[in-house]
Short mmCIF file of C-alpha atoms and ligand atoms in Angstrom, two decimals:
data_model
loop_
_atom_site.label_atom_id
_atom_site.label_comp_id
_atom_site.label_asym_id
_atom_site.label_seq_id
_atom_site.Cartn_x
_atom_site.Cartn_y
_atom_site.Cartn_z
CA UNK K 1 83.65 7.81 -142.28
CA UNK K 2 86.76 7.18 -142.16
CA UNK K 3 88.84 5.61 -144.54
CA UNK K 4 93.19 3.82 -142.81
CA UNK K 5 95.24 3.75 -145.70
CA UNK K 6 98.83 2.07 -144.97
CA UNK K 7 101.62 4.43 -146.21
CA UNK K 8 104.37 2.32 -144.93
CA UNK K 9 105.82 2.08 -149.29
CA UNK K 10 103.94 1.89 -152.52
CA UNK K 11 101.76 4.14 -154.50
CA UNK K 12 99.48 5.55 -150.76
CA UNK K 13 99.32 9.68 -151.63
CA UNK K 14 97.53 8.17 -155.02
CA UNK K 15 94.67 6.26 -152.85
CA UNK K 16 93.36 9.45 -150.27
CA UNK K 17 93.64 12.46 -153.07
CA UNK K 18 90.69 9.62 -154.43
CA UNK K 19 88.73 9.61 -151.08
CA UNK K 20 89.15 12.73 -150.81
CA UNK K 21 87.90 13.57 -153.82
CA UNK K 22 84.95 11.83 -153.06
CA UNK K 23 84.78 13.58 -149.74
CA UNK K 24 85.80 11.21 -147.18
CA UNK K 25 88.76 11.70 -144.42
CA UNK K 26 91.73 9.45 -144.18
CA UNK K 27 93.97 8.54 -142.85
CA UNK K 28 97.56 7.10 -142.91
CA UNK K 29 99.11 3.97 -140.14
CA UNK K 30 102.56 4.48 -140.62
CA UNK K 31 103.30 2.56 -136.84
CA UNK K 32 100.66 0.55 -134.12
CA UNK K 33 99.78 4.21 -132.59
CA UNK K 34 98.54 4.85 -135.87
CA UNK K 35 96.27 2.38 -136.14
CA UNK K 36 94.71 2.35 -132.81
CA UNK K 37 92.57 5.21 -134.14
CA UNK K 38 89.14 3.79 -135.40
CA UNK K 39 88.31 3.48 -138.83
CA UNK K 40 85.74 2.35 -140.81
CA UNK K 41 88.15 0.67 -142.85
CA UNK K 42 91.46 -0.15 -144.63
CA UNK K 43 93.23 0.60 -148.31
CA UNK K 44 96.34 -1.54 -148.60
CA UNK K 45 98.20 -0.52 -151.65
CA UNK K 46 100.06 -0.99 -154.37
CA UNK K 47 104.39 -1.31 -154.70
CA UNK K 48 105.93 -3.80 -153.10
CA UNK K 49 104.31 -7.25 -151.65
CA UNK K 50 107.75 -8.54 -149.42
CA UNK K 51 108.90 -4.66 -148.47
CA UNK K 52 105.11 -4.17 -146.70
CA UNK K 53 104.65 -7.47 -145.29
CA UNK K 54 108.47 -7.37 -143.87
CA UNK K 55 107.80 -3.76 -142.12
CA UNK K 56 103.93 -4.96 -141.42
CA UNK K 57 106.10 -7.45 -139.50
CA UNK K 58 108.96 -5.18 -138.11
CA UNK K 59 106.20 -2.20 -137.21
CA UNK K 60 103.80 -5.46 -134.92
CA UNK K 61 101.53 -4.72 -137.37
CA UNK K 62 100.82 -7.14 -139.19
CA UNK K 63 98.87 -9.43 -136.41
CA UNK K 64 96.64 -5.73 -135.76
CA UNK K 65 95.14 -5.67 -138.87
CA UNK K 66 94.67 -9.26 -140.01
CA UNK K 67 92.98 -9.84 -136.41
CA UNK K 68 91.25 -6.56 -137.51
CA UNK K 69 90.28 -7.66 -140.57
CA UNK K 70 89.41 -11.29 -140.14
CA UNK K 71 86.88 -9.31 -137.37
CA UNK K 72 85.46 -7.97 -139.84
CA UNK K 73 86.53 -4.58 -141.21
CA UNK K 74 86.25 -3.50 -144.41
CA UNK K 75 89.70 -4.04 -146.76
CA UNK K 76 90.61 -2.71 -149.92
CA UNK K 77 93.54 -3.88 -152.06
CA UNK K 78 95.79 -3.26 -154.79
CA UNK K 79 97.84 -4.26 -156.54
CA UNK K 80 100.72 -6.05 -153.78
CA UNK K 81 97.46 -5.45 -151.98
CA UNK K 82 96.10 -7.66 -152.65
CA UNK K 83 98.54 -10.25 -152.61
CA UNK K 84 99.42 -9.22 -148.94
CA UNK K 85 96.16 -10.85 -148.21
CA UNK K 86 96.46 -13.59 -150.53
CA UNK K 87 97.53 -16.49 -148.26
CA UNK K 88 101.13 -15.51 -149.04
CA UNK K 89 100.45 -12.96 -146.18
CA UNK K 90 98.07 -12.17 -144.78
CA UNK K 91 96.03 -14.67 -144.95
CA UNK K 92 92.46 -13.59 -145.06
CA UNK K 93 91.45 -14.15 -148.76
CA UNK K 94 91.07 -17.43 -149.98
CA UNK K 95 92.44 -16.11 -153.79
CA UNK K 96 95.67 -18.50 -155.89
CA UNK K 97 97.57 -16.05 -156.65
CA UNK K 98 100.22 -15.27 -159.79
CA UNK K 99 103.23 -12.27 -158.25
CA UNK K 100 104.15 -10.75 -161.28
CA UNK K 101 101.84 -12.53 -163.70
CA UNK K 102 102.33 -10.29 -166.51
CA UNK K 103 106.38 -11.33 -166.57
CA UNK K 104 109.02 -8.42 -167.95
CA UNK K 105 107.77 -8.33 -171.20
CA UNK K 106 104.16 -6.31 -170.43
CA UNK K 107 105.03 -5.09 -166.76
CA UNK K 108 102.95 -2.88 -167.86
CA UNK K 109 99.99 -2.24 -169.34
CA UNK K 110 97.23 -1.21 -169.02
CA UNK K 111 92.72 -1.96 -170.25
CA UNK K 112 89.35 -1.57 -170.20
CA UNK K 113 86.81 -4.43 -168.80
CA UNK K 114 83.68 -5.24 -167.26
CA UNK K 115 83.58 -4.88 -163.31
CA UNK K 116 80.30 -7.35 -161.34
CA UNK K 117 77.84 -4.25 -160.28
CA UNK K 118 80.04 -1.32 -161.38
CA UNK K 119 79.27 -1.27 -165.13
CA UNK K 120 81.36 -2.84 -168.84
CA UNK K 121 83.82 0.11 -169.44
CA UNK K 122 86.29 0.25 -166.14
CA UNK K 123 89.61 1.60 -166.07
CA UNK K 124 92.65 -0.94 -165.32
CA UNK K 125 96.47 -0.13 -165.26
CA UNK K 126 98.10 -3.18 -164.90
CA UNK K 127 101.30 -2.28 -163.00
CA UNK K 128 104.30 -5.30 -163.06
CA UNK K 129 100.65 -7.06 -161.75
CA UNK K 130 99.53 -10.22 -159.66
CA UNK K 131 96.34 -11.89 -161.08
CA UNK K 132 94.54 -14.78 -159.35
CA UNK K 133 94.86 -18.19 -160.47
CA UNK K 134 91.31 -19.03 -158.79
CA UNK K 135 89.24 -18.01 -155.30
CA UNK K 136 89.87 -20.66 -153.32
CA UNK K 137 85.94 -20.62 -151.12
CA UNK K 138 82.23 -19.76 -152.68
CA UNK K 139 82.79 -17.17 -150.91
CA UNK K 140 84.91 -14.76 -152.90
CA UNK K 141 83.48 -13.52 -155.90
CA UNK K 142 85.30 -12.97 -159.21
CA UNK K 143 84.77 -8.91 -159.86
CA UNK K 144 86.52 -9.13 -163.43
CA UNK K 145 88.20 -10.77 -165.82
CA UNK K 146 91.26 -9.28 -168.66
CA UNK K 147 92.26 -12.35 -170.92
CA UNK K 148 91.13 -15.23 -168.58
CA UNK K 149 92.57 -13.89 -166.23
CA UNK K 150 90.78 -13.46 -162.24
CA UNK K 151 91.38 -9.20 -162.39
CA UNK K 152 89.35 -8.14 -159.28
CA UNK K 153 87.37 -10.92 -156.43
CA UNK K 154 84.89 -9.58 -153.45
CA UNK K 155 84.80 -11.68 -150.56
CA UNK K 156 82.78 -9.81 -147.44
CA UNK K 157 83.85 -6.98 -146.95
CA UNK K 158 87.48 -7.43 -148.76
CA UNK K 159 87.89 -6.42 -152.04
CA UNK K 160 90.64 -6.62 -154.66
CA UNK K 161 92.16 -5.23 -157.61
CA UNK K 162 95.09 -6.62 -159.36
CA UNK K 163 95.14 -3.32 -161.44
CA UNK K 164 95.35 0.80 -159.58
CA UNK K 165 92.37 2.17 -159.71
CA UNK K 166 93.95 5.22 -158.08
CA UNK K 167 96.15 5.99 -160.78
CA UNK K 168 93.05 6.82 -163.50
CA UNK K 169 90.03 9.20 -162.66
CA UNK K 170 87.63 6.86 -162.24
CA UNK K 171 86.06 6.37 -158.68
CA UNK K 172 83.45 3.61 -159.99
CA UNK K 173 85.73 0.64 -158.15
CA UNK K 174 86.75 3.12 -154.90
CA UNK K 175 82.75 3.78 -154.37
CA UNK K 176 82.30 0.31 -154.40
CA UNK K 177 84.56 -0.31 -151.50
CA UNK K 178 83.01 2.00 -149.76
CA UNK K 179 79.86 1.01 -150.56
CA UNK K 180 80.78 -1.72 -147.82
CA UNK K 181 81.70 -0.19 -145.26
CA UNK K 182 79.49 1.76 -144.75
CA UNK K 183 76.66 -1.48 -145.77
N1 LIG O 201 104.78 -6.86 -158.17
C1 LIG O 201 104.26 -5.74 -156.87
C2 LIG O 201 104.95 -7.85 -156.42
O1 LIG O 201 104.83 -8.34 -156.25
C3 LIG O 201 103.18 -5.68 -157.31
C4 LIG O 201 103.28 -4.73 -158.27
C5 LIG O 201 102.17 -2.62 -157.65
O2 LIG O 201 101.67 -3.06 -156.57
N2 LIG O 201 102.10 -2.47 -158.98
O3 LIG O 201 104.48 -6.95 -154.41
#
């Protein structure tokens, strides 16, 4: 198994470390030539969604990535990655997203909450995070909520979290993603 990690900006190195801990090979996507390598899935990391989107367009990666996701390539988007998969950008996932949803006062915080199919006590680190106002399709399954807001969801082979599982020690969210890759 070989997972592409979008490495234009943001917290991509932590995702690679997590996958290496799980014995999974990764490569970084920085330009179109990288994207042409064989891959079993893609991670879009946290960071700044507007910056990443701009770079995706400038590098000619936006449409190729969108096309492959729509064709069934498994993808995992965290935080800014969640925003990128929403109708605001790549528009592959039917989620209505609120950017910087927790305001300045509560820019970053930690929570523990249940995630469907994983367990009751999943650690969640939020950094200027979005949340999902609502899912816009019955195909989109809510996996977790914190304070009544949707913070994890799945639609087919697309998984998104508003939090950063790569910054905690718990590997279960990455394992959930990998299970969609091997399914
Ligand atoms: N606030 C960022 C955005 O809107 C997301 C923050 C993050 O990825 N940690 O893109």
